[in-house]
PDB file of C-alpha atoms and ligand atoms in Angstrom:
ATOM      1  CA  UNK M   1       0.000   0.000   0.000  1.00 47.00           C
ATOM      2  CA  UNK M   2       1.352   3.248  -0.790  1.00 74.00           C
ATOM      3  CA  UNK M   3      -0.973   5.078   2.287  1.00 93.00           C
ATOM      4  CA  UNK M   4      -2.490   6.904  -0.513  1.00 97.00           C
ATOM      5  CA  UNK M   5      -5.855   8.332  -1.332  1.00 98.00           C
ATOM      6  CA  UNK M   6      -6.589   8.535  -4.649  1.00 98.00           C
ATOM      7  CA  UNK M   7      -9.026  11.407  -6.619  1.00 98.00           C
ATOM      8  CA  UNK M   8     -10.262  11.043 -10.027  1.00 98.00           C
ATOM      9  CA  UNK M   9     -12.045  13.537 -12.317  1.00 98.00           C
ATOM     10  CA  UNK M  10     -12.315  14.866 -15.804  1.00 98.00           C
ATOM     11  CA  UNK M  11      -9.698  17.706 -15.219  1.00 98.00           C
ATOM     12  CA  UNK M  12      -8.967  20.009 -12.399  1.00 98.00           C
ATOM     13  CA  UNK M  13     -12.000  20.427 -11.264  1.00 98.00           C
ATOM     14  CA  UNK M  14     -11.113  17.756  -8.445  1.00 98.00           C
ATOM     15  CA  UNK M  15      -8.700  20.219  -7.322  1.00 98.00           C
ATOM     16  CA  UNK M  16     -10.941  21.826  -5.609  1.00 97.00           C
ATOM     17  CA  UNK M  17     -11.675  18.003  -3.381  1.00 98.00           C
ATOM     18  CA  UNK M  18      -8.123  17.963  -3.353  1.00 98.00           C
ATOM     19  CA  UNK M  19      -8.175  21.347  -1.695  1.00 97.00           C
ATOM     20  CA  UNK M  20     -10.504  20.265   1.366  1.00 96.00           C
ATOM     21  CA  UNK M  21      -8.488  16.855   1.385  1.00 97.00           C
ATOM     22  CA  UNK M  22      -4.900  18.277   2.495  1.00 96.00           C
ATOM     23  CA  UNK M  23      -6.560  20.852   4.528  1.00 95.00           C
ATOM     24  CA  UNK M  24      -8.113  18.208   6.213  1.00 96.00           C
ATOM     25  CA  UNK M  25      -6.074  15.288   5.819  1.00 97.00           C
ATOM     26  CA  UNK M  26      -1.765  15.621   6.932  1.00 96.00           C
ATOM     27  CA  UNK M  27      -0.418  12.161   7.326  1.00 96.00           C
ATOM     28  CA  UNK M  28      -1.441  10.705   3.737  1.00 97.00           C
ATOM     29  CA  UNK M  29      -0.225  11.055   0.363  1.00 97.00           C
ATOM     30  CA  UNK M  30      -2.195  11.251  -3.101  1.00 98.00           C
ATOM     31  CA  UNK M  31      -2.958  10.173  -6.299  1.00 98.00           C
ATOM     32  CA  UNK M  32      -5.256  12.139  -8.722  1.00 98.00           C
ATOM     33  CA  UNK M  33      -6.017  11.244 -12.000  1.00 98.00           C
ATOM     34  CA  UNK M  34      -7.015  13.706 -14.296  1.00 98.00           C
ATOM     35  CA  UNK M  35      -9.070  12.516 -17.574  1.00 98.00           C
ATOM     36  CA  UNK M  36      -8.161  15.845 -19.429  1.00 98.00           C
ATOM     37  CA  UNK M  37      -8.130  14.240 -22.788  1.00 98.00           C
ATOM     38  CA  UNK M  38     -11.881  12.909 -22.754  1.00 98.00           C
ATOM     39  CA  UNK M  39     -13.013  16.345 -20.989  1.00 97.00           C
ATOM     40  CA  UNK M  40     -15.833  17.196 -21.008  1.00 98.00           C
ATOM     41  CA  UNK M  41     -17.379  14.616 -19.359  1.00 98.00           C
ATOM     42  CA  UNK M  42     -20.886  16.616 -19.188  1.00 97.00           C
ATOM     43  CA  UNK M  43     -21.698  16.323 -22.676  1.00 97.00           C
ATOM     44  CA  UNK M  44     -20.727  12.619 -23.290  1.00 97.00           C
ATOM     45  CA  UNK M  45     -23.483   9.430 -22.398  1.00 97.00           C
ATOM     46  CA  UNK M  46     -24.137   7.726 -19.258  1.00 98.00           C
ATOM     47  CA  UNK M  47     -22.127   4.490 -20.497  1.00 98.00           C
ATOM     48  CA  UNK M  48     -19.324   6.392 -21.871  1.00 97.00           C
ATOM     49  CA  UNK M  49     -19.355   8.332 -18.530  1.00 98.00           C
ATOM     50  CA  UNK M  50     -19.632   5.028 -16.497  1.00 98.00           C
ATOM     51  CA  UNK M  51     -16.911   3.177 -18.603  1.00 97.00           C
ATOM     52  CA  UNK M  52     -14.212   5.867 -17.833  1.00 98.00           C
ATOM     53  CA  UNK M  53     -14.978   6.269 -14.409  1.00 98.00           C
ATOM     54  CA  UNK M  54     -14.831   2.280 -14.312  1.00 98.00           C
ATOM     55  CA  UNK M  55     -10.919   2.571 -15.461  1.00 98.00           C
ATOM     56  CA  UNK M  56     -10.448   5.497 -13.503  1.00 98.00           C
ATOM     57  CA  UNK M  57     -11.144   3.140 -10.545  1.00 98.00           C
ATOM     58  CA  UNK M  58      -9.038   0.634 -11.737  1.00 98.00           C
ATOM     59  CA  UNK M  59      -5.902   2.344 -12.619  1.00 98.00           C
ATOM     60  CA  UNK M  60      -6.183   4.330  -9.096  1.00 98.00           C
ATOM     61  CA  UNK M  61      -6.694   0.483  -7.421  1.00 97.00           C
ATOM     62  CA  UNK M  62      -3.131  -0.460  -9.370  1.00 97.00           C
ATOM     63  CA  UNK M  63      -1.716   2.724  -7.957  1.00 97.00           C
ATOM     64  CA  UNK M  64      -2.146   0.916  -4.521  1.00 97.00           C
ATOM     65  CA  UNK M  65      -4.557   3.622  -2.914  1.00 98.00           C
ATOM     66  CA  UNK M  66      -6.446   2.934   0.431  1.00 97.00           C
ATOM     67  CA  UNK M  67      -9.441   4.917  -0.976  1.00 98.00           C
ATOM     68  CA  UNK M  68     -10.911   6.118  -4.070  1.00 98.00           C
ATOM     69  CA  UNK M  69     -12.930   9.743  -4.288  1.00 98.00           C
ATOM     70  CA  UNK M  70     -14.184  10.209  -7.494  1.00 98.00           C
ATOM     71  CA  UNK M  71     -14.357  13.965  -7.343  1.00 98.00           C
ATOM     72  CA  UNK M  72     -16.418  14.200  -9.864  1.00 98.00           C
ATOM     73  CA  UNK M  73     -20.107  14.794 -10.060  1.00 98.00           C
ATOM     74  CA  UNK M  74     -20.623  13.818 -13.615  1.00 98.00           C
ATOM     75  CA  UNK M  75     -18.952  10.672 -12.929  1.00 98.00           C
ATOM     76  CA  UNK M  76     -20.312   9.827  -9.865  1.00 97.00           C
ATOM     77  CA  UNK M  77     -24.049   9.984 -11.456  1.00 97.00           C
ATOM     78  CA  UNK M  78     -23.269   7.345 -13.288  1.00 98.00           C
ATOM     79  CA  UNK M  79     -20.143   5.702 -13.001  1.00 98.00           C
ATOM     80  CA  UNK M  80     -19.878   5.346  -8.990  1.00 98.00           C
ATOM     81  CA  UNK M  81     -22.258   2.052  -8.589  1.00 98.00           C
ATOM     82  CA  UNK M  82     -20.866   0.042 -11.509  1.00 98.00           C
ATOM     83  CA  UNK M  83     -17.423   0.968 -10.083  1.00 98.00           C
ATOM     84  CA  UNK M  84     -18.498  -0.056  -6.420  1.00 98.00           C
ATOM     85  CA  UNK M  85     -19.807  -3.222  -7.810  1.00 97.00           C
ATOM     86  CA  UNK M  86     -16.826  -4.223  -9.688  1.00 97.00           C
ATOM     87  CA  UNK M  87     -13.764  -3.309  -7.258  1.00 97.00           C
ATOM     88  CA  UNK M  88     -13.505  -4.779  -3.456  1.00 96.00           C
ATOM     89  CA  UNK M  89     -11.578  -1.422  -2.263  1.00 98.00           C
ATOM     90  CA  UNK M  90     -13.324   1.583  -0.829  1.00 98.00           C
ATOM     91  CA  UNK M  91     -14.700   4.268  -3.295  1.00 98.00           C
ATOM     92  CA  UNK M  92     -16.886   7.454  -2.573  1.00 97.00           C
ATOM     93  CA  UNK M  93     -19.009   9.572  -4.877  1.00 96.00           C
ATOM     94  CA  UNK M  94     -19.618  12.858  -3.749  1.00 94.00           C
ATOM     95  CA  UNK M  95     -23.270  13.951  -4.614  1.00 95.00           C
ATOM     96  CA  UNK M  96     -25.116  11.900  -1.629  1.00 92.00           C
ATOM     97  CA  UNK M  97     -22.844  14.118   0.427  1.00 87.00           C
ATOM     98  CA  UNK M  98     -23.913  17.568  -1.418  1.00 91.00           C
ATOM     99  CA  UNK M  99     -27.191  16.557  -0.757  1.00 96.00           C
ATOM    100  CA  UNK M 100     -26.935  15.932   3.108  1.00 95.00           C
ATOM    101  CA  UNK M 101     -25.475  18.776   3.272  1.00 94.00           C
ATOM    102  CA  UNK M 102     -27.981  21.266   1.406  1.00 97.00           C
ATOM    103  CA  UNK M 103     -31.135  19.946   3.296  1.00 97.00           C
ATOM    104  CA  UNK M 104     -29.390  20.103   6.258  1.00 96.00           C
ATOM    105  CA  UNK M 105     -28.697  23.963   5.700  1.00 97.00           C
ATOM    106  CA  UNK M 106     -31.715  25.410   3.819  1.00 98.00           C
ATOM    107  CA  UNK M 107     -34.484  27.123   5.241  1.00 98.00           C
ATOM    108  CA  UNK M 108     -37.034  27.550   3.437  1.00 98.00           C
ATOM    109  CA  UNK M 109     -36.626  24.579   1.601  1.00 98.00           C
ATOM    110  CA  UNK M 110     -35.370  25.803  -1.904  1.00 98.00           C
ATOM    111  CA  UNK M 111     -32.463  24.840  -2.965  1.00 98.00           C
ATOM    112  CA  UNK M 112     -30.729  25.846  -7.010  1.00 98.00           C
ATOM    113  CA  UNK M 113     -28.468  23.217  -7.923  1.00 98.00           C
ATOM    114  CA  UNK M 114     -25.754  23.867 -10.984  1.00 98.00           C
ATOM    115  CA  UNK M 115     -23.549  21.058 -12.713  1.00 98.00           C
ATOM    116  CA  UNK M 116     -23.082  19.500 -16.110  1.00 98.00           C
ATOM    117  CA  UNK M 117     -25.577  18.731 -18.950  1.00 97.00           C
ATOM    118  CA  UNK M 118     -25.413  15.366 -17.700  1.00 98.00           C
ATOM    119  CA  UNK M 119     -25.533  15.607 -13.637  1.00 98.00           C
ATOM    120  CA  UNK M 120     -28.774  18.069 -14.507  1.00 98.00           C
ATOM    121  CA  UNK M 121     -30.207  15.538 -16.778  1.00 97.00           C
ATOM    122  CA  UNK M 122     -29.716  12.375 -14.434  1.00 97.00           C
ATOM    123  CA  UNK M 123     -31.292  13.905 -11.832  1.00 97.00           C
ATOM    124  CA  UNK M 124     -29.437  12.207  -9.350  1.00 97.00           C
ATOM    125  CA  UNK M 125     -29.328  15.047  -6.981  1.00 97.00           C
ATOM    126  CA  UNK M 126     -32.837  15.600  -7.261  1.00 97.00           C
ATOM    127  CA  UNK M 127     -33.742  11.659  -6.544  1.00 97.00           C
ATOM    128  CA  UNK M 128     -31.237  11.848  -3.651  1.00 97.00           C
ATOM    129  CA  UNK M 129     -32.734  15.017  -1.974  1.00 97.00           C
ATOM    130  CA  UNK M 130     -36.331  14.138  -2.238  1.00 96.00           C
ATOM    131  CA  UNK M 131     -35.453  11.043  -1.005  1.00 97.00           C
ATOM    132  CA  UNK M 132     -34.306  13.006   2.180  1.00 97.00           C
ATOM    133  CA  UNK M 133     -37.000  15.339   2.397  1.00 97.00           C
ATOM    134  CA  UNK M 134     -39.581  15.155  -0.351  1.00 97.00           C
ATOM    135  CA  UNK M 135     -41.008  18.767   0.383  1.00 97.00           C
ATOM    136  CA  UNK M 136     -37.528  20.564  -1.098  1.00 98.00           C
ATOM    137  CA  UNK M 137     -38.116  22.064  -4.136  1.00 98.00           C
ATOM    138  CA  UNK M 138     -34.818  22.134  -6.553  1.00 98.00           C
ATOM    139  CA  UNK M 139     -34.021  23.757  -9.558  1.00 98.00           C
ATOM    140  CA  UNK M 140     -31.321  22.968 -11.663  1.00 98.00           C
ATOM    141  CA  UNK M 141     -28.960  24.922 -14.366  1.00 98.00           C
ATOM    142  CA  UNK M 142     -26.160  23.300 -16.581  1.00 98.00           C
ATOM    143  CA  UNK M 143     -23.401  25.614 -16.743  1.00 97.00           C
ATOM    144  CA  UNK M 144     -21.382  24.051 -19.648  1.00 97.00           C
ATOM    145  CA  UNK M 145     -19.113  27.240 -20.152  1.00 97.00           C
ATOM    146  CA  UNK M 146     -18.077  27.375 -16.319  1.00 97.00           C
ATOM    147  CA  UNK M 147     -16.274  24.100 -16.652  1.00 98.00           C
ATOM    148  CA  UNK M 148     -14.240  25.163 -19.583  1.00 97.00           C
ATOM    149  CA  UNK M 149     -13.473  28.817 -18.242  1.00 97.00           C
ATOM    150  CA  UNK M 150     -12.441  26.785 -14.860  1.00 97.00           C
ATOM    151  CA  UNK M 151      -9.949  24.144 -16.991  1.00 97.00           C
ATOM    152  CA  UNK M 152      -8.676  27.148 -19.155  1.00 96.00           C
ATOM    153  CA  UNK M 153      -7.168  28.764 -15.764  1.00 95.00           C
ATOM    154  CA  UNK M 154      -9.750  31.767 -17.115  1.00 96.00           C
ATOM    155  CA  UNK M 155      -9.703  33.431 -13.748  1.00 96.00           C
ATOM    156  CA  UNK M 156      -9.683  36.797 -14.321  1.00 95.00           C
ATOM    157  CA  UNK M 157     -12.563  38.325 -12.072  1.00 94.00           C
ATOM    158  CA  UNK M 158     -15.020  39.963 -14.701  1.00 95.00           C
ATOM    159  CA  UNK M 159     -14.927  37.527 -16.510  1.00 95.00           C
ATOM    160  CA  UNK M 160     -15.574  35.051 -14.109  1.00 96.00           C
ATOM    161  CA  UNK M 161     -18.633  37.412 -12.771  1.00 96.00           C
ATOM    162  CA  UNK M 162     -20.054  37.547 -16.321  1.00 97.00           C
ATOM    163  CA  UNK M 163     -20.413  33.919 -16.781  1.00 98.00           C
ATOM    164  CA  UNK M 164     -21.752  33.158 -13.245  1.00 98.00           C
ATOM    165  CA  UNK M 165     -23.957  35.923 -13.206  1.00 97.00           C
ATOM    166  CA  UNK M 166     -25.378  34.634 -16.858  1.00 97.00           C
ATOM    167  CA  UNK M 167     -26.680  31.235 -15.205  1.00 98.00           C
ATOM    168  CA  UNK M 168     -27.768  32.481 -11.885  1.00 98.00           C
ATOM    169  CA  UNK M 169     -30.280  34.828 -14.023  1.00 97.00           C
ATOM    170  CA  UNK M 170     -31.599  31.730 -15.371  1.00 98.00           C
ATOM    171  CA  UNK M 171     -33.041  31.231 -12.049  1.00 98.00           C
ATOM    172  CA  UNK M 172     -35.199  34.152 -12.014  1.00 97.00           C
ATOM    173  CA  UNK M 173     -37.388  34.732  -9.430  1.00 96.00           C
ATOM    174  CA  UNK M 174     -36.999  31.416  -7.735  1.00 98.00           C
ATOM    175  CA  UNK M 175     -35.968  32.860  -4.461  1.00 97.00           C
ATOM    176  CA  UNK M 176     -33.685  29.762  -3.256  1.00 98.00           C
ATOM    177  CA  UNK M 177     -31.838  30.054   0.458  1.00 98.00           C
ATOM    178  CA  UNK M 178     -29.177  27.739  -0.762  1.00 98.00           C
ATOM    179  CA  UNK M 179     -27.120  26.687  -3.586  1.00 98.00           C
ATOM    180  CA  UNK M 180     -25.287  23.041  -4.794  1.00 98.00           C
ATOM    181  CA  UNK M 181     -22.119  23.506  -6.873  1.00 98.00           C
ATOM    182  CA  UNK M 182     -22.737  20.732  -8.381  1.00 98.00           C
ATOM    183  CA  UNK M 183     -19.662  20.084 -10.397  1.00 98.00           C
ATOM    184  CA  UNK M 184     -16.119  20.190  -8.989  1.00 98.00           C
ATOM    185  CA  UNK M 185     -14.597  22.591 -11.259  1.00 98.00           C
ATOM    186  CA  UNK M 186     -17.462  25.363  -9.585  1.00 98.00           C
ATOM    187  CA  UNK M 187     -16.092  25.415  -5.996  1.00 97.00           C
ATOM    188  CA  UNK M 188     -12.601  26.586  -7.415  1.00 97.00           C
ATOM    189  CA  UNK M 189     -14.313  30.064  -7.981  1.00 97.00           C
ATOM    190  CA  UNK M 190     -16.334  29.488  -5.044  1.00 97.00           C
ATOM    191  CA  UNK M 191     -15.338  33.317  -4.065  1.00 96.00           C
ATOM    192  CA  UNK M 192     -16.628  34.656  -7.180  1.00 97.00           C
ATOM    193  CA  UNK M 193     -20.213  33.244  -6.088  1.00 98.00           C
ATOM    194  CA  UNK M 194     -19.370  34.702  -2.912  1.00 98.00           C
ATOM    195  CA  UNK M 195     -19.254  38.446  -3.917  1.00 97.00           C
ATOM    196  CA  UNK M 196     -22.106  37.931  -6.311  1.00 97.00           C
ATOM    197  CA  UNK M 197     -24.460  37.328  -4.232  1.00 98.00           C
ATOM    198  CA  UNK M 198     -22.984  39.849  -1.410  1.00 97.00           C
ATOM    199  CA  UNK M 199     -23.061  42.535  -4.473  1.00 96.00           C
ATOM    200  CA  UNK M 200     -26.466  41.412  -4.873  1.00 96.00           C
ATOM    201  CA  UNK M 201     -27.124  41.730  -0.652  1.00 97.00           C
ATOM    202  CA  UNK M 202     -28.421  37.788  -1.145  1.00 97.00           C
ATOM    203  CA  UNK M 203     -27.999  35.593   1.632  1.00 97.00           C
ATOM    204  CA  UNK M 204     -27.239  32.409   0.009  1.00 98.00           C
ATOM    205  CA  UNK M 205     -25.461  29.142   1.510  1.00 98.00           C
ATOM    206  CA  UNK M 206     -22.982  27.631  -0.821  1.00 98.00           C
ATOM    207  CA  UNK M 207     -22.597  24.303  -1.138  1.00 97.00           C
ATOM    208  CA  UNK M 208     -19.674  22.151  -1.917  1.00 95.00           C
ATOM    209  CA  UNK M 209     -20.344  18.710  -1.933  1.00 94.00           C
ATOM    210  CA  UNK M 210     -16.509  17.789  -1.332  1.00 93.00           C
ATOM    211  CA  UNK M 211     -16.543  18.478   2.201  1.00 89.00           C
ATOM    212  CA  UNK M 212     -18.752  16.002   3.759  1.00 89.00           C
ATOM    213  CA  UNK M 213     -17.727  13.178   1.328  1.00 92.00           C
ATOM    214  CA  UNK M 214     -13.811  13.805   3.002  1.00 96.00           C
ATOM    215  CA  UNK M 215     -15.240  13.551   6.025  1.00 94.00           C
ATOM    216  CA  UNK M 216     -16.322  10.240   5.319  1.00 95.00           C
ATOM    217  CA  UNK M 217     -13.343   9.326   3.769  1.00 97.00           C
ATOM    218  CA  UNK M 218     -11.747   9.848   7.041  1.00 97.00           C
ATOM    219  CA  UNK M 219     -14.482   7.594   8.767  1.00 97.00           C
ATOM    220  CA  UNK M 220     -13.393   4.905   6.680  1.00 97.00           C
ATOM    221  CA  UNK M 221      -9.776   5.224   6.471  1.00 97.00           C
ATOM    222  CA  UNK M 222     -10.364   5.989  10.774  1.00 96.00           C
ATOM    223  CA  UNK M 223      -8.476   9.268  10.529  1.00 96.00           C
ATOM    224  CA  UNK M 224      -8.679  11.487  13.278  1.00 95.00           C
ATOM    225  CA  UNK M 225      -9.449  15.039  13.087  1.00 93.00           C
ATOM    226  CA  UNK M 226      -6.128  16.060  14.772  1.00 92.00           C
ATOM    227  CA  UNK M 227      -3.793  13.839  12.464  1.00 94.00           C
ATOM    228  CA  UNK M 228      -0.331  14.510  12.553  1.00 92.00           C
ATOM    229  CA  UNK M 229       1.755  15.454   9.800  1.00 89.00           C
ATOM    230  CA  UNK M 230       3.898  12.839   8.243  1.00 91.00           C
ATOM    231  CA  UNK M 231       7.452  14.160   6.472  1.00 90.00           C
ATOM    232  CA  UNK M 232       7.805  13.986   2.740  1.00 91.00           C
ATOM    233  CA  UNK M 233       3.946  14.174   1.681  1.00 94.00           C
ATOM    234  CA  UNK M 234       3.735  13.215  -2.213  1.00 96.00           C
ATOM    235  CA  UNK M 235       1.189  13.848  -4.807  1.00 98.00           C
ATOM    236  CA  UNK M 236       1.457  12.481  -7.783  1.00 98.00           C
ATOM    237  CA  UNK M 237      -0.571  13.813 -10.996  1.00 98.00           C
ATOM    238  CA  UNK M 238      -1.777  11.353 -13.828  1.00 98.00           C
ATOM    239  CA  UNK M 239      -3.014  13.232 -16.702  1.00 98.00           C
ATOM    240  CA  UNK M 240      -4.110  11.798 -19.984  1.00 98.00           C
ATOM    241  CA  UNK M 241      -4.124  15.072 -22.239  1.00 98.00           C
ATOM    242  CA  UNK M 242      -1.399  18.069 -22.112  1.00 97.00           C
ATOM    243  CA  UNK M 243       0.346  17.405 -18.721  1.00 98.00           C
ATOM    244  CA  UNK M 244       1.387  21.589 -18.850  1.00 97.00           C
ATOM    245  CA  UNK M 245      -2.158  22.983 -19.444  1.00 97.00           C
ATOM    246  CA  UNK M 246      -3.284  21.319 -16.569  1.00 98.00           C
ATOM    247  CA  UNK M 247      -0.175  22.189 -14.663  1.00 97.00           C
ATOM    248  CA  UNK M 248      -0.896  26.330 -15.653  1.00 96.00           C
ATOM    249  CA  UNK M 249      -4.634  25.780 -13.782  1.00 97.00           C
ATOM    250  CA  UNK M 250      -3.049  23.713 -10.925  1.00 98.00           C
ATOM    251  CA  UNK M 251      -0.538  26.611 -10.025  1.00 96.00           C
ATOM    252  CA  UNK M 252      -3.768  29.049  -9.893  1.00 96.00           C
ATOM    253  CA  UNK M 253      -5.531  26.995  -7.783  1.00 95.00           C
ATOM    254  CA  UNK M 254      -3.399  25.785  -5.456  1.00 96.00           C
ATOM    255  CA  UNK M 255      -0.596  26.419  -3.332  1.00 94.00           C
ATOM    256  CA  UNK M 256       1.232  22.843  -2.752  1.00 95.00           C
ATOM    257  CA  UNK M 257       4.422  24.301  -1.572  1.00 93.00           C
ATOM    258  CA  UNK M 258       5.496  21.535   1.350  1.00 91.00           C
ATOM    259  CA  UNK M 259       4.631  18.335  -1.031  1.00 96.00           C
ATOM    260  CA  UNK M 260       7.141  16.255  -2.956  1.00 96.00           C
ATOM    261  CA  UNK M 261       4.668  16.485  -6.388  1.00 98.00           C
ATOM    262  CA  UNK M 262       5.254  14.109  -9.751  1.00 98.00           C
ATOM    263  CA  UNK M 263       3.341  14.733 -13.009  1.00 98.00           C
ATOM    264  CA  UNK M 264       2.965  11.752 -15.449  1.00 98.00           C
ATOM    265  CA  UNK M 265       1.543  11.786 -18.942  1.00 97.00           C
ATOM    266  CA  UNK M 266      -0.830   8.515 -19.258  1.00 97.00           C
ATOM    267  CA  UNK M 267      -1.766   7.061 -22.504  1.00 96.00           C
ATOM    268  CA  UNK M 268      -5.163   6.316 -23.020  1.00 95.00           C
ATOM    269  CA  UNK M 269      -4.411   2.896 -24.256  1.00 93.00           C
ATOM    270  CA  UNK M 270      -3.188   1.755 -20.830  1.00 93.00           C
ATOM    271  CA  UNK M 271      -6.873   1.947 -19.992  1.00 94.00           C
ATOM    272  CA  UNK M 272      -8.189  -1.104 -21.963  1.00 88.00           C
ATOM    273  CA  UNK M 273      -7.948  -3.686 -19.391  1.00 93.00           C
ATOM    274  CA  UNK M 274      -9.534  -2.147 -16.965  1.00 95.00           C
ATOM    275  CA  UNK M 275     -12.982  -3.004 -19.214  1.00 93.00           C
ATOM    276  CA  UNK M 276     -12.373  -6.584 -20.283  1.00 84.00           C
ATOM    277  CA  UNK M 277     -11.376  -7.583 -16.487  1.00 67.00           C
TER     278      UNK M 277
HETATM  279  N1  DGL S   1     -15.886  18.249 -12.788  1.00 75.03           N
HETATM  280  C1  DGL S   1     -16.908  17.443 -13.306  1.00 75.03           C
HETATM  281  C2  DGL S   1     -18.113  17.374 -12.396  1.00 75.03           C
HETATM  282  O1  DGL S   1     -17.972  17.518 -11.202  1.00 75.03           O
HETATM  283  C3  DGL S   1     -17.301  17.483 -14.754  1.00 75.03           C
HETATM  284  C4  DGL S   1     -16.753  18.435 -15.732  1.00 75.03           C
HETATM  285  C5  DGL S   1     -16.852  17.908 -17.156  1.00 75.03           C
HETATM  286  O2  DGL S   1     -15.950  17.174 -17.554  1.00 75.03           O
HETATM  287  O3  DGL S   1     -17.863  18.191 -17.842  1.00 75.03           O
HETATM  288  O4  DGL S   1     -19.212  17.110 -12.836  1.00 75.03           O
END
């Protein structure tokens, strides 16, 4: 075992579950997996969806993690069961955990929910909600450009505002207490959202659903809250398209001074097995 968690999604959106996991978690290393190459994930079908997120599983399982997050909403709708069923090592999803937390936090029992094409038009988060409290009423937005802007490293402020503010019109007049950022790339400009709606003197609870699901990751791996720091923390970085464009996002998002970090290029091919097994 290489005491390693291991995070999977399209791009960098799982960054931003990376980001909660190190704040969170000091005395384990990590593996993510970045599917840059077949991004978007939002636009592409259920099956093709749950067939990457199958090999995703796999190739993190031959990278000898403890735990898999697939930090990825898109492929967590529809990849997360299949890849349960198939592997005997623990992986979480992390949109039963959005949804805990949302009806846990809204008042008056509206909550807006944005993600991918696909997340919106699986409704998983709606089944999951109702299913926790059937009186919530949800709406839901795609926000197809967000994810690109997000993968570009397209962080410059007005820009950022402009898009957000585009979708969160779409809403109208449904007067929601609380909002789902439904898709990992969203919480990485979780401060834009912030100053939107404080511009906009709305009180609005943000949700990211990466919080709770590390939580739970620490549950299983019995991590305690106050875990010490272990010397020589890696991270290592599989990406399957241009290993420096996702490198440019990575050094926006984060700050990872303090961790040993590796970047490999993987080739797609590597993948087939995973399938046929
Ligand atoms: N970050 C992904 C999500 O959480 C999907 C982005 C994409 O590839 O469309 O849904």
């Amino acid at each position: 075992m290489s005491n390693a968690i291991g995070l999977f999604d399209s791009g960098a959106g799982g960054l931003s579950v990376l980001k909660k996991a190190i704040d969170r978690i000091h005395n384990k290393n990590f593996v993510y997996l970045g599917d840059t190459k077949r991004m978007p994930y939002g636009v592409r079908s259920p099956e093709e969806i749950k067939n990457f997120t199958i090999e995703a599983m796999g190739f993190l399982q031959d990278k000898g993690v403890d735990l898999s997050v697939i930090a990825c909403n898109t492929a967590t709708c529809h990849g997360l069961d299949a890849s349960q069923n198939r592997y005997d090592y623990p992986i979480l999803g992390i949109i039963s955990w959005g949804s805990i937390d949302s009806v846990k936090v809204t008042h008056n029992r509206k909550i807006a929910l944005i993600g991918t094409e696909s997340t919106v038009k699986s409704k998983v988060y709606d089944n999951t909600i109702k299913s926790l409290d059937s009186g919530i009423e949800l709406r839901s937005i795609a926000c197809p450009d967000l994810v690109l802007a997000v993968e570009r490293g397209e962080f410059e402020e007005k820009h950022m505002e402009k898009i957000i503010r585009n979708h969160l019109n779409e809403f109208g007049d449904f007067d929601y207490d609380t909002i789902i950022l439904g898709c990992t790339h969203f919480p990485v400009v979780k401060d834009s959202f912030k100053k939107i709606y404080k511009k906009d003197n709305r009180n609005v609870k943000i949700i990211n659903p990466a919080h709770l699901s590390i939580e739970r990751a620490m549950e299983i791996l019995s991590i305690e809250k106050d875990n010490e720091p272990i010397d020589n923390r890696t991270i290592d970085f599989y990406i399957t398209g241009d290993v420096e464009a996702f490198k440019h996002t990575l050094n926006q998002v984060l700050d990872l001074n303090g961790f040993k970090l590796s970047f490999h290029q993987v080739d797609l091919s590597s993948f087939d097995k995973y399938l046929k097994k």
